[in-house]
Structures are given as C-alpha cells and as structure tokens.
PDB file of C-alpha atoms in Angstrom:
ATOM      1  CA  MET A   1       2.283  39.467 -24.358  1.00  0.00           C
ATOM      2  CA  TYR A   2       0.291  42.128 -22.528  1.00  0.00           C
ATOM      3  CA  ILE A   3      -0.159  41.032 -18.901  1.00  0.00           C
ATOM      4  CA  PRO A   4      -1.969  43.227 -16.334  1.00  0.00           C
ATOM      5  CA  LYS A   5      -0.325  43.107 -12.896  1.00  0.00           C
ATOM      6  CA  TYR A   6      -3.150  41.016 -11.393  1.00  0.00           C
ATOM      7  CA  PHE A   7      -2.406  38.155 -13.771  1.00  0.00           C
ATOM      8  CA  LYS A   8       1.377  38.203 -14.135  1.00  0.00           C
ATOM      9  CA  VAL A   9       3.272  35.070 -13.017  1.00  0.00           C
ATOM     10  CA  THR A  10       6.918  35.482 -11.974  1.00  0.00           C
ATOM     11  CA  ASN A  11       7.619  32.270 -10.050  1.00  0.00           C
ATOM     12  CA  VAL A  12       9.983  30.368 -12.369  1.00  0.00           C
ATOM     13  CA  ASP A  13       9.257  26.964 -10.816  1.00  0.00           C
ATOM     14  CA  GLU A  14       5.519  27.516 -11.285  1.00  0.00           C
ATOM     15  CA  ILE A  15       6.038  28.586 -14.900  1.00  0.00           C
ATOM     16  CA  TRP A  16       8.184  25.586 -15.816  1.00  0.00           C
ATOM     17  CA  ASP A  17       5.792  23.220 -14.072  1.00  0.00           C
ATOM     18  CA  PHE A  18       3.041  24.657 -16.284  1.00  0.00           C
ATOM     19  CA  VAL A  19       5.193  24.166 -19.403  1.00  0.00           C
ATOM     20  CA  GLN A  20       5.894  20.539 -18.485  1.00  0.00           C
ATOM     21  CA  LYS A  21       2.178  19.846 -18.021  1.00  0.00           C
ATOM     22  CA  ASN A  22       1.114  21.727 -21.175  1.00  0.00           C
ATOM     23  CA  SER A  23       4.015  20.803 -23.421  1.00  0.00           C
ATOM     24  CA  PHE A  24       2.194  20.805 -26.772  1.00  0.00           C
ATOM     25  CA  GLY A  25       3.313  24.237 -27.899  1.00  0.00           C
ATOM     26  CA  THR A  26       3.419  26.565 -30.889  1.00  0.00           C
ATOM     27  CA  ILE A  27       6.727  27.752 -32.358  1.00  0.00           C
ATOM     28  CA  VAL A  28       6.672  31.063 -34.226  1.00  0.00           C
ATOM     29  CA  THR A  29       9.465  32.417 -36.431  1.00  0.00           C
ATOM     30  CA  THR A  30       9.557  34.855 -39.338  1.00  0.00           C
ATOM     31  CA  GLU A  31      10.753  34.571 -42.916  1.00  0.00           C
ATOM     32  CA  GLN A  32      11.093  37.820 -44.853  1.00  0.00           C
ATOM     33  CA  GLY A  33       8.753  39.477 -42.366  1.00  0.00           C
ATOM     34  CA  LYS A  34       6.048  36.797 -42.593  1.00  0.00           C
ATOM     35  CA  PRO A  35       5.223  34.793 -39.425  1.00  0.00           C
ATOM     36  CA  ILE A  36       5.455  30.984 -39.625  1.00  0.00           C
ATOM     37  CA  ALA A  37       4.040  28.688 -36.927  1.00  0.00           C
ATOM     38  CA  THR A  38       4.236  24.971 -36.159  1.00  0.00           C
ATOM     39  CA  HIS A  39       2.392  23.054 -33.407  1.00  0.00           C
ATOM     40  CA  LEU A  40       4.570  20.441 -31.719  1.00  0.00           C
ATOM     41  CA  PRO A  41       5.158  18.361 -28.578  1.00  0.00           C
ATOM     42  CA  LEU A  42       8.107  20.001 -26.836  1.00  0.00           C
ATOM     43  CA  GLN A  43      10.389  19.310 -23.906  1.00  0.00           C
ATOM     44  CA  LEU A  44      12.038  21.464 -21.273  1.00  0.00           C
ATOM     45  CA  ILE A  45      15.697  20.678 -20.611  1.00  0.00           C
ATOM     46  CA  LYS A  46      17.954  22.295 -18.001  1.00  0.00           C
ATOM     47  CA  GLU A  47      21.722  22.384 -18.465  1.00  0.00           C
ATOM     48  CA  GLY A  48      23.371  24.100 -15.508  1.00  0.00           C
ATOM     49  CA  ASP A  49      21.575  27.429 -15.093  1.00  0.00           C
ATOM     50  CA  THR A  50      20.345  27.481 -18.695  1.00  0.00           C
ATOM     51  CA  TYR A  51      16.944  26.278 -19.888  1.00  0.00           C
ATOM     52  CA  TYR A  52      16.244  24.910 -23.364  1.00  0.00           C
ATOM     53  CA  ILE A  53      13.071  24.008 -25.225  1.00  0.00           C
ATOM     54  CA  THR A  54      13.740  20.983 -27.432  1.00  0.00           C
ATOM     55  CA  GLY A  55      11.758  19.201 -30.105  1.00  0.00           C
ATOM     56  CA  HIS A  56      11.720  18.050 -33.714  1.00  0.00           C
ATOM     57  CA  MET A  57       9.739  18.707 -36.869  1.00  0.00           C
ATOM     58  CA  ALA A  58       9.424  17.167 -40.316  1.00  0.00           C
ATOM     59  CA  TYR A  59      12.372  17.709 -42.653  1.00  0.00           C
ATOM     60  CA  GLY A  60       9.857  18.878 -45.238  1.00  0.00           C
ATOM     61  CA  ASN A  61       8.675  21.668 -42.912  1.00  0.00           C
ATOM     62  CA  PRO A  62      10.470  24.835 -44.130  1.00  0.00           C
ATOM     63  CA  GLN A  63      10.305  26.496 -40.715  1.00  0.00           C
ATOM     64  CA  TRP A  64      13.427  24.807 -39.356  1.00  0.00           C
ATOM     65  CA  ARG A  65      15.457  26.582 -42.029  1.00  0.00           C
ATOM     66  CA  THR A  66      14.535  29.928 -40.428  1.00  0.00           C
ATOM     67  CA  PHE A  67      16.127  29.007 -37.087  1.00  0.00           C
ATOM     68  CA  GLU A  68      19.630  30.091 -38.068  1.00  0.00           C
ATOM     69  CA  THR A  69      18.520  33.501 -39.367  1.00  0.00           C
ATOM     70  CA  CYS A  70      15.715  34.360 -36.932  1.00  0.00           C
ATOM     71  CA  GLU A  71      17.090  36.327 -33.972  1.00  0.00           C
ATOM     72  CA  ASP A  72      14.071  35.684 -31.744  1.00  0.00           C
ATOM     73  CA  VAL A  73      12.028  32.489 -31.727  1.00  0.00           C
ATOM     74  CA  LEU A  74       8.704  32.600 -29.888  1.00  0.00           C
ATOM     75  CA  VAL A  75       7.297  29.474 -28.249  1.00  0.00           C
ATOM     76  CA  MET A  76       3.746  29.604 -26.857  1.00  0.00           C
ATOM     77  CA  PHE A  77       2.153  27.235 -24.365  1.00  0.00           C
ATOM     78  CA  GLN A  78      -1.527  27.375 -23.401  1.00  0.00           C
ATOM     79  CA  GLY A  79      -3.584  25.803 -20.623  1.00  0.00           C
ATOM     80  CA  PRO A  80      -7.330  25.694 -19.969  1.00  0.00           C
ATOM     81  CA  HIS A  81      -9.422  28.695 -21.063  1.00  0.00           C
ATOM     82  CA  ALA A  82     -13.079  29.578 -20.633  1.00  0.00           C
ATOM     83  CA  TYR A  83     -15.655  32.298 -21.302  1.00  0.00           C
ATOM     84  CA  ILE A  84     -16.678  34.209 -18.163  1.00  0.00           C
ATOM     85  CA  SER A  85     -20.144  35.755 -18.243  1.00  0.00           C
ATOM     86  CA  SER A  86     -20.519  39.031 -16.357  1.00  0.00           C
ATOM     87  CA  SER A  87     -23.979  37.812 -15.300  1.00  0.00           C
ATOM     88  CA  TRP A  88     -22.027  35.804 -12.708  1.00  0.00           C
ATOM     89  CA  TYR A  89     -20.804  38.992 -11.001  1.00  0.00           C
ATOM     90  CA  GLU A  90     -22.453  40.735  -8.097  1.00  0.00           C
ATOM     91  CA  GLU A  91     -22.296  44.111  -9.862  1.00  0.00           C
ATOM     92  CA  GLU A  92     -22.772  45.084 -13.511  1.00  0.00           C
ATOM     93  CA  ASN A  93     -19.738  44.583 -15.738  1.00  0.00           C
ATOM     94  CA  VAL A  94     -18.740  43.123 -19.113  1.00  0.00           C
ATOM     95  CA  PRO A  95     -17.898  39.468 -19.993  1.00  0.00           C
ATOM     96  CA  THR A  96     -14.298  38.306 -20.299  1.00  0.00           C
ATOM     97  CA  TRP A  97     -12.183  35.200 -20.867  1.00  0.00           C
ATOM     98  CA  ASN A  98     -10.004  33.329 -18.376  1.00  0.00           C
ATOM     99  CA  TYR A  99      -6.858  31.551 -19.537  1.00  0.00           C
ATOM    100  CA  GLN A 100      -3.302  30.439 -18.806  1.00  0.00           C
ATOM    101  CA  ALA A 101      -0.456  31.134 -21.213  1.00  0.00           C
ATOM    102  CA  VAL A 102       3.336  31.195 -21.294  1.00  0.00           C
ATOM    103  CA  HIS A 103       5.466  32.858 -23.962  1.00  0.00           C
ATOM    104  CA  VAL A 104       9.129  31.879 -24.207  1.00  0.00           C
ATOM    105  CA  TYR A 105      11.623  33.806 -26.351  1.00  0.00           C
ATOM    106  CA  GLY A 106      15.027  32.480 -27.347  1.00  0.00           C
ATOM    107  CA  THR A 107      17.512  31.583 -30.037  1.00  0.00           C
ATOM    108  CA  ALA A 108      17.302  28.258 -31.886  1.00  0.00           C
ATOM    109  CA  SER A 109      19.932  25.852 -33.167  1.00  0.00           C
ATOM    110  CA  ILE A 110      19.782  22.488 -34.936  1.00  0.00           C
ATOM    111  CA  LEU A 111      20.569  19.271 -33.041  1.00  0.00           C
ATOM    112  CA  ASN A 112      23.149  16.867 -34.365  1.00  0.00           C
ATOM    113  CA  GLU A 113      22.124  13.230 -34.878  1.00  0.00           C
ATOM    114  CA  GLU A 114      23.229  12.049 -31.434  1.00  0.00           C
ATOM    115  CA  GLU A 115      21.440  14.960 -29.706  1.00  0.00           C
ATOM    116  CA  LEU A 116      18.315  14.224 -31.735  1.00  0.00           C
ATOM    117  CA  LYS A 117      18.414  10.562 -30.685  1.00  0.00           C
ATOM    118  CA  GLN A 118      18.621  11.581 -27.011  1.00  0.00           C
ATOM    119  CA  GLU A 119      15.707  13.975 -27.463  1.00  0.00           C
ATOM    120  CA  LEU A 120      13.585  11.202 -28.989  1.00  0.00           C
ATOM    121  CA  ILE A 121      14.562   8.675 -26.304  1.00  0.00           C
ATOM    122  CA  ILE A 122      13.391  11.071 -23.581  1.00  0.00           C
ATOM    123  CA  LEU A 123      10.213  11.967 -25.498  1.00  0.00           C
ATOM    124  CA  LEU A 124       9.205   8.322 -25.973  1.00  0.00           C
ATOM    125  CA  GLN A 125       9.970   7.560 -22.345  1.00  0.00           C
ATOM    126  CA  LYS A 126       7.748  10.439 -21.207  1.00  0.00           C
ATOM    127  CA  TYR A 127       4.683   9.397 -23.202  1.00  0.00           C
ATOM    128  CA  GLU A 128       5.088   5.623 -23.463  1.00  0.00           C
ATOM    129  CA  LYS A 129       6.586   4.283 -20.218  1.00  0.00           C
ATOM    130  CA  HIS A 130       3.214   3.945 -18.443  1.00  0.00           C
ATOM    131  CA  ARG A 131       1.535   2.016 -21.285  1.00  0.00           C
ATOM    132  CA  LYS A 132       0.980  -1.746 -21.375  1.00  0.00           C
ATOM    133  CA  LYS A 133       3.011  -2.114 -24.561  1.00  0.00           C
ATOM    134  CA  PRO A 134       5.338   0.902 -24.551  1.00  0.00           C
ATOM    135  CA  VAL A 135       6.939   1.929 -27.832  1.00  0.00           C
ATOM    136  CA  LEU A 136      10.401   2.792 -26.537  1.00  0.00           C
ATOM    137  CA  TRP A 137      13.554   3.592 -28.494  1.00  0.00           C
ATOM    138  CA  ASP A 138      15.322   0.303 -27.761  1.00  0.00           C
ATOM    139  CA  LYS A 139      12.254  -1.685 -28.868  1.00  0.00           C
ATOM    140  CA  LEU A 140      12.144  -0.194 -32.358  1.00  0.00           C
ATOM    141  CA  SER A 141      14.067  -1.822 -35.199  1.00  0.00           C
ATOM    142  CA  PRO A 142      17.192  -0.100 -36.570  1.00  0.00           C
ATOM    143  CA  GLU A 143      15.530   0.038 -39.992  1.00  0.00           C
ATOM    144  CA  VAL A 144      12.519   1.980 -38.680  1.00  0.00           C
ATOM    145  CA  LEU A 145      14.707   4.315 -36.620  1.00  0.00           C
ATOM    146  CA  GLU A 146      17.038   5.088 -39.503  1.00  0.00           C
ATOM    147  CA  LYS A 147      14.111   5.860 -41.806  1.00  0.00           C
ATOM    148  CA  GLN A 148      12.421   8.124 -39.259  1.00  0.00           C
ATOM    149  CA  LEU A 149      15.598  10.007 -38.362  1.00  0.00           C
ATOM    150  CA  LYS A 150      16.086  10.932 -42.012  1.00  0.00           C
ATOM    151  CA  GLY A 151      12.633  12.498 -42.096  1.00  0.00           C
ATOM    152  CA  ILE A 152      12.939  14.863 -39.122  1.00  0.00           C
ATOM    153  CA  VAL A 153      15.070  17.740 -37.860  1.00  0.00           C
ATOM    154  CA  GLY A 154      15.778  18.238 -34.166  1.00  0.00           C
ATOM    155  CA  PHE A 155      16.260  21.632 -32.562  1.00  0.00           C
ATOM    156  CA  LYS A 156      16.778  23.360 -29.245  1.00  0.00           C
ATOM    157  CA  ILE A 157      15.829  26.876 -28.219  1.00  0.00           C
ATOM    158  CA  LYS A 158      17.950  28.617 -25.601  1.00  0.00           C
ATOM    159  CA  VAL A 159      15.516  30.435 -23.303  1.00  0.00           C
ATOM    160  CA  GLN A 160      16.261  34.148 -22.945  1.00  0.00           C
ATOM    161  CA  GLU A 161      12.943  35.652 -21.845  1.00  0.00           C
ATOM    162  CA  ILE A 162       9.762  34.313 -20.220  1.00  0.00           C
ATOM    163  CA  GLN A 163       6.310  35.917 -20.040  1.00  0.00           C
ATOM    164  CA  ALA A 164       3.547  34.134 -18.139  1.00  0.00           C
ATOM    165  CA  ALA A 165      -0.093  34.950 -17.431  1.00  0.00           C
ATOM    166  CA  ASN A 166      -2.700  33.297 -15.231  1.00  0.00           C
ATOM    167  CA  LYS A 167      -5.928  35.199 -15.862  1.00  0.00           C
ATOM    168  CA  LEU A 168      -8.141  33.467 -13.306  1.00  0.00           C
ATOM    169  CA  SER A 169     -10.469  36.207 -12.023  1.00  0.00           C
ATOM    170  CA  GLN A 170      -7.970  37.299  -9.342  1.00  0.00           C
ATOM    171  CA  ASN A 171      -9.345  40.830  -9.675  1.00  0.00           C
ATOM    172  CA  ARG A 172     -12.843  39.773  -8.540  1.00  0.00           C
ATOM    173  CA  ASN A 173     -14.036  39.738  -4.952  1.00  0.00           C
ATOM    174  CA  GLU A 174     -14.328  36.427  -3.121  1.00  0.00           C
ATOM    175  CA  GLU A 175     -18.082  36.110  -3.629  1.00  0.00           C
ATOM    176  CA  ASP A 176     -17.763  36.661  -7.381  1.00  0.00           C
ATOM    177  CA  TYR A 177     -14.824  34.257  -7.528  1.00  0.00           C
ATOM    178  CA  HIS A 178     -16.745  31.405  -5.929  1.00  0.00           C
ATOM    179  CA  ASN A 179     -19.786  32.104  -8.084  1.00  0.00           C
ATOM    180  CA  ILE A 180     -17.651  31.985 -11.241  1.00  0.00           C
ATOM    181  CA  VAL A 181     -16.257  28.604 -10.176  1.00  0.00           C
ATOM    182  CA  ASN A 182     -19.748  27.232  -9.510  1.00  0.00           C
ATOM    183  CA  LYS A 183     -21.096  28.529 -12.813  1.00  0.00           C
ATOM    184  CA  LEU A 184     -18.160  27.077 -14.723  1.00  0.00           C
ATOM    185  CA  TYR A 185     -18.883  23.667 -13.208  1.00  0.00           C
ATOM    186  CA  GLU A 186     -22.407  23.950 -14.632  1.00  0.00           C
ATOM    187  CA  GLU A 187     -21.068  24.471 -18.157  1.00  0.00           C
ATOM    188  CA  LYS A 188     -20.900  21.362 -20.363  1.00  0.00           C
ATOM    189  CA  ASP A 189     -17.587  21.907 -22.149  1.00  0.00           C
ATOM    190  CA  LEU A 190     -14.306  20.436 -20.928  1.00  0.00           C
ATOM    191  CA  ASN A 191     -12.419  23.738 -20.875  1.00  0.00           C
ATOM    192  CA  SER A 192     -14.927  25.285 -18.478  1.00  0.00           C
ATOM    193  CA  GLN A 193     -14.735  22.257 -16.204  1.00  0.00           C
ATOM    194  CA  GLN A 194     -10.936  22.400 -16.207  1.00  0.00           C
ATOM    195  CA  MET A 195     -10.954  26.131 -15.519  1.00  0.00           C
ATOM    196  CA  ALA A 196     -13.293  25.632 -12.545  1.00  0.00           C
ATOM    197  CA  GLN A 197     -10.960  22.991 -11.102  1.00  0.00           C
ATOM    198  CA  LEU A 198      -7.950  25.212 -11.677  1.00  0.00           C
ATOM    199  CA  MET A 199      -9.536  28.223  -9.978  1.00  0.00           C
ATOM    200  CA  GLU A 200     -10.669  26.076  -7.075  1.00  0.00           C
ATOM    201  CA  ARG A 201      -7.141  24.714  -6.546  1.00  0.00           C
ATOM    202  CA  LYS A 202      -5.624  28.186  -6.785  1.00  0.00           C
ATOM    203  CA  PHE A 203      -8.012  29.585  -4.181  1.00  0.00           C
ATOM    204  CA  LYS A 204      -7.162  26.804  -1.718  1.00  0.00           C
ATOM    205  CA  LYS A 205      -3.434  27.227  -2.377  1.00  0.00           C
ATOM    206  CA  ASP A 206      -3.566  30.988  -1.871  1.00  0.00           C
ATOM    207  CA  LYS A 207      -5.488  30.548   1.374  1.00  0.00           C
ATOM    208  CA  LYS A 208      -2.759  28.266   2.737  1.00  0.00           C
ATOM    209  CA  ALA A 209       0.033  30.629   1.685  1.00  0.00           C
TER     210      ALA A 209
END
C-alpha cells in the first residue's frame, strides 16, 4: 500500500486497536495468478510475541484451499472514509479522499477442530455477551454445533508485515483542518459524520501529546 509520510502509522498498539474496532476484513489470496477475496469477521490473537489473524469461512468457499500454497496472504481492514472537497481549503487545490486502512501480510494455516471451536467461542462471546438473549457456544445444542462445524473451515494467519495509513488531512494547515471537520459535519452521509468525529478526536489527542 502506498503511504505518504504524512499519513503513515507506525504505532503497533494504535494499529491493533484499529483492527479490533474494524474487524470485518477482506482476505486476498491468489490461485494461478488470479486474486481471490472473501469478506469476513476476523479476530486478532496474540501468542507470546506473535500476532495472528483468525477466522473461518464456508467449506464450499474454494479460497481456503489456497492457504497452503499461497506464500503471502493479504488481509485488509478499513475504517471511515469521506470525500474532501478542495472548496473547503483556504487556497486553491484539488479534491481528495480521507480514509483509514490497515494491510496485514502473513502466512495462513488451517485450524484443527479444537482450535476452530475456541475461535468460535471467542467470536460469539465478543458479539453476543452484551445482548439480552446471547447466543453463546454453551447455549447451542450439540446437534446444531456439529452441523455447523462440518460446514466451515477455520484458519489463522501469522502476521509478518503491517502497513497502516490514516489519511486525515494532516498535511493541511490548522484553519483548513477545522473547516474540513465542520464541512464534514454538514454532510448527510454516515461516513462523513464518522470522519469528522475521527478528525476532531485526533486533533484533540495530538494537542495533548
């Protein structure tokens, strides 16, 4: 991923926090030179000093069969993004787009049944524990669990390289920056609203640093 120096993120804790909060990712592999992609909820697991991305996909999805032969697996995570009009700048310029993205490269392997069960237990706990009637692993019948396990394949990706970008108008002056935030708040779409909030938080955080 091409990342100009203004927008490059190197703080590992900040990157992994972003991944945890934006964990619906895209896995990309290749088969005979052709890219294949699947969109999935994923998890970040740390074992000692090593990080893994874990998840599962349908048995009928042919992509999991490429894991053993694909040297590099790419996993992409994306946050809010929004169009930035250059009419919001003090001086003449061209429009652009603000966004957050993380690319993770690594090698993938297939989980055994016990590892897959643990991955699913954690996943259900993450998304169900706060609900009034949580659908947790120990509340599902053995029959349902056995049927579902036969229909999916679990995997883990050992993280070997991370690339992260926060393109949030850091290269604009303070007046432009505040004007961009205000204009984004005036936009009606959710992404623009989220981007405005994100930029506002970043400005306050940087001021305290």
